[in-house]
XYZ file of C-alpha atoms in Angstrom:
659
model
C -65.207 -45.889 -22.861
C -68.273 -44.697 -21.002
C -68.441 -43.538 -17.439
C -71.117 -44.928 -15.095
C -73.335 -42.059 -13.995
C -75.352 -43.838 -11.346
C -75.055 -46.901 -9.205
C -77.099 -48.298 -6.394
C -76.638 -51.147 -4.031
C -79.234 -52.929 -1.889
C -77.973 -54.432 1.249
C -80.495 -56.669 2.941
C -80.108 -58.124 6.393
C -82.633 -60.733 7.441
C -82.871 -63.206 10.272
C -85.408 -65.692 11.722
C -86.146 -66.724 15.219
C -86.349 -70.478 14.396
C -85.958 -73.038 11.690
C -89.053 -71.930 9.803
C -89.073 -68.764 7.775
C -90.719 -65.866 9.456
C -93.862 -64.528 8.061
C -92.187 -61.105 8.093
C -88.655 -60.325 6.924
C -86.534 -57.748 8.802
C -83.941 -56.012 6.670
C -81.993 -52.800 6.211
C -81.653 -51.403 2.733
C -78.731 -49.008 1.957
C -78.624 -47.198 -1.361
C -75.343 -45.558 -2.419
C -75.708 -42.918 -5.069
C -72.674 -42.186 -7.288
C -71.227 -38.747 -7.966
C -72.598 -38.744 -11.405
C -76.057 -38.135 -10.114
C -75.495 -34.426 -10.293
C -76.096 -33.887 -6.595
C -73.255 -31.807 -4.912
C -72.951 -32.174 -1.162
C -69.898 -29.853 -0.604
C -67.914 -32.626 1.043
C -64.077 -32.836 1.080
C -64.296 -36.288 -0.454
C -66.249 -34.886 -3.383
C -63.568 -32.194 -3.882
C -60.639 -34.613 -3.673
C -62.216 -37.061 -6.088
C -63.089 -34.306 -8.544
C -59.585 -32.754 -8.497
C -57.884 -36.102 -8.806
C -60.098 -37.007 -11.771
C -59.209 -33.711 -13.484
C -55.500 -34.221 -12.727
C -55.637 -37.699 -14.294
C -57.236 -36.248 -17.413
C -54.170 -33.986 -17.967
C -51.445 -35.202 -20.262
C -48.075 -36.157 -18.823
C -46.488 -33.006 -20.306
C -49.102 -30.779 -18.669
C -48.614 -32.455 -15.291
C -44.795 -32.079 -15.535
C -45.087 -28.404 -16.395
C -47.314 -27.769 -13.392
C -44.961 -29.645 -11.050
C -41.949 -27.731 -12.427
C -43.682 -24.385 -11.919
C -44.578 -25.196 -8.315
C -41.030 -26.351 -7.577
C -39.559 -23.215 -9.160
C -41.816 -20.972 -7.074
C -40.771 -22.841 -3.934
C -37.055 -22.442 -4.704
C -37.482 -18.723 -5.478
C -39.348 -18.225 -2.227
C -36.542 -19.813 -0.239
C -33.820 -17.956 -2.146
C -35.365 -14.558 -1.499
C -35.592 -15.139 2.230
C -33.029 -12.660 3.768
C -31.633 -14.964 6.408
C -31.159 -17.837 3.973
C -29.558 -15.544 1.387
C -27.050 -14.130 3.865
C -26.166 -17.620 5.072
C -25.383 -18.956 1.601
C -23.490 -15.809 0.662
C -21.277 -16.307 3.682
C -20.654 -19.892 2.656
C -19.809 -18.765 -0.868
C -17.230 -16.301 0.393
C -15.573 -18.945 2.534
C -15.562 -21.415 -0.342
C -14.014 -18.883 -2.659
C -11.306 -17.674 -0.305
C -10.386 -20.847 1.472
C -10.605 -23.339 -1.391
C -9.523 -26.734 -0.240
C -8.195 -25.359 3.041
C -11.407 -25.877 4.948
C -11.228 -24.907 8.584
C -11.511 -27.950 10.792
C -11.096 -27.172 14.469
C -10.660 -30.231 16.646
C -13.125 -29.607 19.439
C -11.837 -32.317 21.755
C -8.304 -30.960 21.615
C -9.272 -27.312 22.027
C -11.923 -27.622 24.719
C -9.694 -28.125 27.802
C -7.502 -25.202 26.852
C -10.495 -23.002 26.142
C -11.967 -23.795 29.529
C -8.798 -22.451 31.111
C -8.632 -19.395 28.876
C -12.237 -18.424 29.529
C -11.679 -18.136 33.253
C -10.964 -14.570 34.385
C -7.346 -14.161 35.428
C -8.453 -12.203 38.510
C -12.077 -12.321 39.758
C -13.728 -8.920 39.670
C -16.002 -7.614 42.336
C -19.373 -6.087 41.343
C -18.088 -2.632 42.292
C -15.115 -3.009 39.957
C -17.409 -4.010 37.095
C -19.598 -0.974 37.708
C -16.589 1.313 37.854
C -15.236 -0.047 34.566
C -18.591 0.358 32.827
C -18.865 3.958 33.978
C -15.669 5.087 32.264
C -16.188 4.384 28.568
C -14.542 7.029 26.458
C -14.750 8.312 22.917
C -17.205 10.397 20.885
C -20.942 10.011 21.663
C -21.595 7.924 18.583
C -18.838 5.536 19.581
C -20.126 5.296 23.148
C -23.558 4.290 21.919
C -22.105 1.660 19.648
C -19.900 0.256 22.363
C -22.784 0.146 24.819
C -24.842 -1.866 22.362
C -21.982 -4.260 21.832
C -21.406 -4.317 25.568
C -24.919 -5.590 26.189
C -24.118 -8.657 24.149
C -20.728 -9.270 25.683
C -22.052 -8.713 29.203
C -24.621 -11.406 28.638
C -21.957 -13.720 27.304
C -19.713 -13.082 30.300
C -22.515 -13.826 32.732
C -23.223 -17.051 30.892
C -19.570 -18.036 30.949
C -19.362 -17.445 34.672
C -22.344 -19.692 35.284
C -21.703 -22.546 32.918
C -19.140 -24.173 30.690
C -18.851 -22.097 27.488
C -19.929 -23.553 24.185
C -17.246 -24.015 21.543
C -17.945 -22.267 18.257
C -15.795 -21.351 15.275
C -14.709 -17.975 16.636
C -13.912 -19.344 20.086
C -11.835 -22.108 18.519
C -10.006 -19.534 16.473
C -9.498 -16.536 18.756
C -7.343 -16.366 21.849
C -10.006 -15.382 24.375
C -7.563 -14.995 27.227
C -5.684 -12.210 25.496
C -8.968 -10.584 24.520
C -9.988 -10.363 28.177
C -6.592 -9.181 29.293
C -6.358 -6.389 26.700
C -9.895 -5.312 27.561
C -8.889 -5.084 31.223
C -5.762 -3.152 30.273
C -7.904 -0.685 28.368
C -10.206 -0.196 31.330
C -7.350 0.177 33.790
C -5.283 2.387 31.490
C -7.852 4.756 30.020
C -9.444 5.609 33.338
C -6.285 6.680 35.161
C -6.553 10.424 35.876
C -3.836 12.862 36.743
C -3.109 12.573 40.465
C -1.835 15.421 42.608
C 1.097 14.317 44.732
C 2.877 16.796 47.005
C 2.139 19.842 44.920
C 2.771 18.387 41.460
C 0.754 16.285 39.063
C 1.740 12.825 37.967
C 0.321 11.139 34.886
C 0.491 7.398 34.453
C 2.612 6.561 31.369
C 1.283 4.379 28.538
C 3.119 1.313 29.806
C 0.137 -1.023 29.539
C -0.706 -0.122 25.967
C 2.900 -0.355 24.843
C 3.194 -3.777 26.449
C -0.032 -4.841 24.755
C 1.564 -4.034 21.398
C 4.653 -6.024 22.342
C 2.426 -8.921 23.346
C 0.637 -8.739 20.002
C 3.952 -8.814 18.168
C 5.235 -11.735 20.241
C 2.063 -13.651 19.513
C 2.330 -13.002 15.772
C 6.025 -13.873 15.827
C 5.302 -17.099 17.705
C 3.106 -18.332 14.864
C 5.562 -17.201 12.194
C 8.519 -18.797 13.930
C 6.757 -22.107 14.528
C 4.928 -22.558 11.221
C 6.555 -20.278 8.603
C 10.131 -19.555 9.637
C 12.095 -17.988 6.782
C 9.059 -17.991 4.489
C 7.221 -15.007 3.061
C 3.903 -15.216 4.915
C 2.257 -17.135 7.732
C -1.015 -19.004 7.221
C -2.042 -19.175 10.870
C -5.263 -21.169 10.568
C -3.743 -24.060 8.661
C -0.438 -23.678 10.555
C 1.461 -23.399 7.294
C 3.010 -20.743 5.091
C 2.683 -19.038 1.744
C 5.477 -18.059 -0.627
C 5.495 -15.037 -2.939
C 9.146 -14.334 -3.685
C 10.732 -16.885 -1.381
C 12.778 -14.206 0.392
C 11.450 -14.207 3.953
C 9.282 -11.110 3.462
C 7.687 -11.165 6.906
C 11.017 -11.540 8.671
C 12.719 -8.700 6.784
C 9.662 -6.449 7.022
C 9.637 -6.911 10.807
C 13.341 -6.309 11.539
C 13.107 -2.628 12.425
C 9.819 -3.170 14.264
C 11.538 -5.585 16.648
C 14.349 -3.109 17.187
C 11.931 -0.252 17.898
C 9.841 -2.420 20.272
C 13.054 -3.474 22.046
C 12.409 -7.150 21.394
C 16.064 -8.120 21.491
C 15.664 -11.892 21.565
C 13.398 -11.957 18.531
C 15.631 -9.490 16.679
C 18.734 -11.618 17.219
C 16.914 -14.686 15.899
C 15.966 -12.805 12.754
C 19.431 -11.295 12.314
C 21.000 -14.762 12.454
C 18.691 -15.910 9.667
C 19.568 -12.870 7.523
C 23.253 -13.535 8.067
C 23.208 -17.278 7.373
C 20.180 -18.009 5.216
C 19.119 -14.947 3.207
C 20.338 -15.090 -0.389
C 19.127 -13.073 -3.368
C 20.916 -15.315 -5.868
C 17.686 -17.030 -6.899
C 16.007 -17.665 -10.210
C 12.778 -15.970 -9.162
C 10.625 -13.121 -10.440
C 9.917 -10.420 -7.871
C 7.760 -7.313 -8.049
C 9.940 -4.194 -8.237
C 7.675 -2.069 -6.049
C 6.990 -4.633 -3.323
C 10.620 -5.749 -3.147
C 11.789 -2.151 -2.898
C 9.461 -0.962 -0.152
C 9.563 -4.165 1.936
C 13.047 -5.650 1.443
C 15.269 -2.758 0.368
C 13.448 -0.339 2.655
C 13.486 -2.749 5.581
C 17.205 -3.462 5.268
C 18.129 0.222 4.926
C 16.026 1.153 7.931
C 17.501 -1.608 10.082
C 21.001 -0.525 9.104
C 20.292 3.037 10.242
C 18.804 1.907 13.555
C 21.496 -0.648 14.400
C 24.595 0.516 12.540
C 25.228 -3.084 11.512
C 26.747 -3.201 8.016
C 25.278 -6.674 7.456
C 22.010 -4.993 6.545
C 23.610 -2.369 4.307
C 25.464 -5.087 2.369
C 22.222 -6.995 1.862
C 20.467 -3.780 0.816
C 23.091 -3.049 -1.814
C 22.825 -6.613 -3.117
C 19.057 -6.514 -3.636
C 19.151 -2.928 -4.938
C 21.659 -3.850 -7.623
C 19.654 -6.899 -8.647
C 16.524 -4.752 -9.109
C 18.197 -2.281 -11.493
C 17.435 -4.221 -14.728
C 13.809 -3.123 -14.306
C 14.819 0.331 -15.590
C 16.119 -1.031 -18.909
C 13.037 -0.022 -20.896
C 12.593 2.170 -24.011
C 11.001 4.916 -21.912
C 13.024 4.449 -18.696
C 9.716 3.819 -16.921
C 10.561 0.572 -15.108
C 9.013 -2.820 -15.715
C 6.951 -4.265 -12.896
C 8.839 -7.572 -12.554
C 12.504 -8.514 -12.223
C 14.239 -11.877 -12.164
C 16.867 -11.181 -9.515
C 18.849 -14.316 -10.393
C 19.022 -13.882 -14.162
C 19.163 -10.091 -14.222
C 16.220 -9.739 -16.593
C 12.986 -7.758 -16.309
C 9.586 -7.757 -17.984
C 6.077 -6.323 -17.682
C 3.138 -8.457 -16.559
C 2.052 -11.119 -19.056
C -1.245 -9.371 -19.757
C -0.028 -5.803 -20.390
C 2.991 -3.591 -21.024
C 1.726 -1.086 -18.452
C 2.997 -0.447 -14.946
C 0.918 1.259 -12.293
C 1.797 4.863 -11.521
C 2.073 4.137 -7.792
C 4.594 1.361 -8.405
C 7.011 3.405 -10.515
C 6.781 6.572 -8.373
C 6.965 4.953 -4.897
C 10.484 3.495 -4.989
C 12.357 6.802 -4.918
C 12.982 7.199 -1.168
C 14.733 3.846 -1.009
C 16.932 4.087 -4.128
C 17.894 7.686 -3.344
C 18.998 6.648 0.139
C 20.943 3.687 -1.282
C 22.885 6.084 -3.502
C 23.637 8.371 -0.574
C 24.979 5.500 1.531
C 27.000 3.777 -1.198
C 28.053 6.895 -3.133
C 26.819 5.102 -6.272
C 24.687 7.640 -8.153
C 23.080 5.231 -10.619
C 20.323 4.224 -8.168
C 19.129 7.779 -7.589
C 19.589 8.748 -11.222
C 17.239 5.982 -12.346
C 14.375 6.894 -10.009
C 14.817 10.658 -10.417
C 14.424 10.283 -14.172
C 11.071 8.590 -13.619
C 9.825 11.506 -11.522
C 11.014 14.042 -14.077
C 9.139 12.263 -16.870
C 5.931 11.990 -14.846
C 6.213 15.658 -13.903
C 6.088 16.654 -17.584
C 3.465 14.183 -18.805
C 0.125 15.221 -20.255
C -3.049 13.484 -19.150
C -3.270 14.866 -15.637
C -6.371 16.622 -14.331
C -5.693 19.415 -11.858
C -2.563 17.606 -10.693
C -4.267 14.217 -10.414
C -2.590 11.379 -12.321
C -4.144 8.351 -14.071
C -3.484 4.907 -12.641
C -1.361 3.362 -15.426
C 1.697 4.288 -17.470
C 3.128 2.425 -20.471
C 6.714 1.201 -20.194
C 7.301 1.420 -23.958
C 5.859 4.850 -24.758
C 6.273 6.394 -21.341
C 2.748 7.842 -21.591
C -0.234 7.580 -19.249
C -2.885 5.034 -20.267
C -6.493 4.540 -19.188
C -6.922 8.283 -19.207
C -9.750 9.935 -17.327
C -9.671 7.646 -14.270
C -8.450 9.245 -11.050
C -8.206 7.850 -7.523
C -6.189 8.199 -4.337
C -6.691 4.490 -3.710
C -4.973 1.445 -5.183
C -2.520 2.014 -8.081
C -2.091 5.738 -7.452
C -2.053 6.353 -3.688
C 1.630 6.442 -2.808
C 2.504 8.690 -5.777
C 1.055 11.584 -3.809
C 2.653 10.394 -0.563
C 6.141 10.230 -2.099
C 5.897 13.690 -3.668
C 5.830 15.186 -0.185
C 8.253 12.729 1.411
C 10.940 13.101 -1.252
C 10.717 16.867 -0.789
C 11.215 16.397 2.969
C 13.942 13.757 2.550
C 16.001 16.027 0.295
C 15.829 19.024 2.585
C 12.862 20.799 0.967
C 14.950 21.913 -2.001
C 13.275 20.068 -4.896
C 10.525 22.543 -5.696
C 9.064 20.550 -8.586
C 8.053 17.825 -6.137
C 6.376 20.337 -3.845
C 4.576 22.002 -6.749
C 3.189 18.678 -7.946
C 2.062 17.823 -4.413
C 0.275 21.122 -3.813
C -1.352 21.062 -7.230
C -2.569 17.500 -6.627
C -4.160 18.525 -3.322
C -6.041 21.287 -5.093
C -7.206 18.680 -7.597
C -8.410 16.468 -4.748
C -10.408 19.306 -3.192
C -11.886 20.304 -6.535
C -12.760 16.876 -7.945
C -12.751 14.178 -5.265
C -13.635 15.721 -1.901
C -17.291 15.349 -0.863
C -19.544 15.116 2.216
C -21.635 12.113 3.193
C -25.188 11.996 4.489
C -26.544 12.197 7.146
C -23.478 13.038 9.283
C -21.508 15.010 6.684
C -18.313 13.009 6.901
C -15.590 14.332 4.603
C -14.385 11.643 2.200
C -12.302 11.232 -0.954
C -14.074 9.539 -3.848
C -13.025 8.615 -7.385
C -13.492 10.127 -10.834
C -14.055 8.130 -14.008
C -14.392 10.105 -17.244
C -16.020 12.990 -15.452
C -18.362 10.849 -13.385
C -17.907 10.914 -9.604
C -18.073 7.732 -7.530
C -18.413 7.862 -3.709
C -16.046 4.874 -3.418
C -13.165 5.127 -0.957
C -10.485 2.497 -0.379
C -9.087 1.967 3.088
C -5.746 2.705 1.415
C -6.827 6.359 1.132
C -6.550 6.632 4.910
C -2.835 7.333 4.450
C -3.904 10.851 3.455
C -4.726 12.328 6.907
C -1.230 11.467 8.113
C 0.424 12.804 4.970
C -1.520 16.062 5.193
C -0.559 16.459 8.855
C 3.085 15.746 8.033
C 3.055 18.455 5.377
C 1.491 20.964 7.767
C 4.168 20.116 10.335
C 6.834 20.922 7.741
C 5.446 24.334 6.966
C 2.623 23.804 4.487
C -0.701 25.682 4.955
C -2.572 25.143 8.235
C -5.708 24.219 6.286
C -3.971 20.943 5.443
C -4.092 20.040 9.119
C -7.786 20.906 9.317
C -8.522 18.656 6.350
C -6.379 15.937 7.955
C -8.541 16.037 11.096
C -11.757 15.776 9.078
C -10.500 12.810 7.074
C -9.136 11.179 10.234
C -12.662 11.207 11.688
C -13.958 9.594 8.500
C -11.339 6.839 8.548
C -12.144 6.136 12.177
C -15.849 5.890 11.369
C -15.031 3.289 8.722
C -14.084 1.147 11.728
C -16.630 2.359 14.271
C -19.667 1.799 12.057
C -18.821 -1.865 11.406
C -20.162 -4.599 13.654
C -16.668 -5.922 14.400
C -15.175 -2.457 14.821
C -12.797 -3.219 11.929
C -12.804 -1.401 8.600
C -13.632 -3.091 5.309
C -11.275 -2.815 2.352
C -13.634 -0.494 0.451
C -16.657 1.592 1.431
C -19.220 3.591 -0.517
C -20.515 6.773 1.098
C -24.144 7.852 0.913
C -24.686 11.327 -0.482
C -28.481 11.447 -0.764
C -30.453 13.430 1.770
C -32.420 11.177 4.078
C -29.884 8.337 4.065
C -29.982 6.258 7.239
C -26.237 5.649 7.460
C -23.160 7.262 5.971
C -21.460 4.066 4.861
C -22.477 1.176 2.632
C -20.283 -1.880 2.135
C -20.713 -4.283 -0.750
C -20.401 -7.986 -0.027
C -17.186 -8.318 -2.039
C -15.570 -5.425 -0.124
C -16.115 -6.593 3.465
C -12.686 -8.103 4.026
C -10.021 -6.699 6.317
C -6.358 -7.385 5.565
C -4.888 -6.031 8.839
C -3.930 -2.855 6.975
C -1.973 -0.043 8.666
C -3.148 3.193 6.982
C -5.618 4.358 9.628
C -3.249 3.565 12.512
C -0.481 5.324 10.587
C -2.538 8.509 10.343
C -3.577 8.256 13.995
C 0.117 8.247 14.885
C 0.795 11.418 12.887
C -2.290 13.207 14.226
C -1.467 12.363 17.831
C 2.227 13.216 17.456
C 1.347 16.682 16.127
C -1.811 17.555 18.118
C -1.451 15.540 21.366
C -5.221 15.007 21.229
C -5.798 11.872 23.320
C -8.827 10.773 21.313
C -6.515 9.545 18.564
C -4.850 7.195 21.034
C -8.223 6.013 22.292
C -9.371 5.283 18.753
C -6.186 3.356 18.087
C -6.568 1.392 21.310
C -10.059 0.368 20.330
C -8.851 -0.811 16.924
C -6.051 -2.865 18.501
C -8.549 -4.524 20.842
C -10.754 -5.435 17.893
C -7.797 -6.911 16.032
C -7.173 -9.046 19.109
C -10.822 -9.995 19.359
C -11.588 -10.939 15.776
C -8.289 -11.747 14.041
C -6.016 -13.288 16.670
C -5.400 -17.017 16.244
C -4.809 -18.921 19.463
C -1.934 -21.030 18.145
C 0.011 -17.979 17.000
C -0.414 -15.202 14.474
C -3.243 -13.023 13.233
C -5.426 -13.630 10.211
C -7.108 -11.333 7.749
C -10.887 -11.849 7.668
C -13.592 -11.897 5.003
C -16.506 -10.221 6.731
C -16.186 -7.267 9.099
C -19.976 -7.121 9.360
C -20.358 -10.516 11.024
C -18.944 -10.539 14.558
C -20.137 -14.100 15.148
C -18.158 -15.555 12.253
C -15.906 -13.027 10.501
C -14.654 -15.805 8.213
C -10.846 -16.013 8.485
C -8.826 -15.897 5.277
C -5.847 -17.783 6.749
C -3.205 -15.209 5.861
C -1.084 -12.790 7.865
C 0.359 -10.128 5.591
C 3.951 -9.116 6.262
C 2.877 -5.496 6.692
C 0.972 -6.370 9.862
C 4.345 -6.728 11.601
C 6.205 -4.237 9.430
C 3.644 -1.429 9.606
C 0.498 -1.923 11.650
C 2.042 -2.957 14.969
C 4.885 -0.484 14.547
C 2.478 2.422 14.153
C 0.455 1.204 17.147
C 3.609 1.304 19.262
C 4.603 4.766 18.081
C 1.045 6.011 18.667
C 1.113 4.892 22.310
C 4.676 6.034 23.013
C 5.180 9.244 24.999
C 8.694 9.748 23.647
C 8.612 12.374 20.861
C 12.252 11.588 20.063
C 11.433 7.984 19.248
C 11.845 8.344 15.467
C 11.400 12.111 15.507
C 9.520 13.348 12.460
C 12.067 16.139 12.160
C 14.807 13.550 11.659
C 13.113 10.643 9.868
C 10.695 10.125 7.030
C 8.819 6.828 6.737
C 8.611 4.997 3.443
C 5.238 3.606 2.395
C 5.994 0.353 4.262
C 6.680 2.234 7.531
C 10.454 1.855 7.338
C 12.074 5.039 8.724
C 14.831 6.609 6.649
C 16.820 9.658 7.772
C 16.212 13.146 6.452
C 19.502 13.954 4.776
C 21.809 15.729 7.256
C 23.482 17.897 4.642
C 20.093 19.307 3.711
C 19.093 20.467 7.190
């Protein structure tokens, strides 16, 4: 086939004035010259025609490859855009955690109620607003952060006063009325000075903050009672429940909290359920550690506070049913027990137990022996501690995370942490020593040696603000990773110092307490993630980095627990202020309007923290209890010279015969 190189057209227009041809013809001749003439006129038409002709000359395979490459470049460009990436990551987290339980707020049903809740309970005058803004407290870094957040909230408040608020996910989820009320309580409470009256000073008691904790408990209990009564855990977003052991974990975990908070009505409701509904005669596997600290510990504590033998009888029942776990070749207990069949076994995937699990059940079983005069409970757990005391594989008093139930030896050697799987081993060394009257020197020796190991191997400073933190060690390699669980340590150190251990323990406790607080303060929601990584390189912009998978908050108690100990021993008001701020942020970002609180996926996104639809039993058993004790002015309310708390915040008495 040949291509025409040149073409020309003559267009002639002629006309005559009459019937006869004119002696002269008028015409216009137009000649169109084709592109093949070799003359280039730089026109767009020339370019389009040329490119199209070249495109048509390509084979189908070549054209497909070019189109694929362009499409791939476009997709990569979109994927690397920061805002788009963050959006899809957030969606991925929600999809992973929520599964089929997608959150579907019904806007039409919620809107009228929200309109009511968003109205201020009492209108504030401009002078009152200015006075409240002028009295923000806390360290300078915290003030700056709160002022920045305040700019946003102030704008939102002004908008809400002028127009009907828009409904978004967080508004549909969070009880805004309580958020405003607790914020007002903070302003009114924190700013009250000492007033001179007739020659003596009078200081306003912490009534408002204590009542705020009671309100938080009532709200959580409301959701549990309505949607999960007698079940293990509340799922507040879906208004349903989750089962783990099928033993009413949340209810039992919260018994002593209700007694301490003087919530008599709620306590009587729970007691009736324990009396009439709670049965351990079930064909169900339970975790030895979790059942001991939550159920056995909760029942023993409630018995001591109330004197009601109902709870002691139930404690003896569950304690006896857990004993088959110790029937192993090494006497290191299995992790799981079938409390109906009386059998025990390790997890399906391993014959190991975690060190924390087998060494953090001693307070409870020892106390059960003391109350029942049955020595087999204490004998079983004491033997575990004696074996661990003699084991090889430690490094400067630090223990590995796993121990084999067959051989009785440590496994996964060379890995050391004060976080998950090892944390409460160190806590119970000190607390058993205190519980038994400070007579068991081997426990104290192990505790002191472990602290030296922490200082030598795990204690570091961050950059740029030189926060003291506890990292991890893996085969000689240090990692600046710190679990929120490690925030039990400031309180434990302070407790030891109170009971006569070196004063430097208290100084270290204060440094670590500041670090744990900053894990909250440096997050956009003011709530700590589950895990942080500290920067150690000079020139770092911030002290804390948080990986996407570690941004969740489970309503954990460890930081509030340590704040309680530090305030009880130092009377430094900043610890109360820090705790008050944390409680307000729990109310702001985790409170569900229909009842309950939910753990969240993303503490770095205040607009949509992504609820996980789960309220852990320890939120009622530990977190709110420690808030209440932190704000209480009564040093005899669970005196730390008379009680020792188990790792689930259940107070057990220091043995009278040992004092």
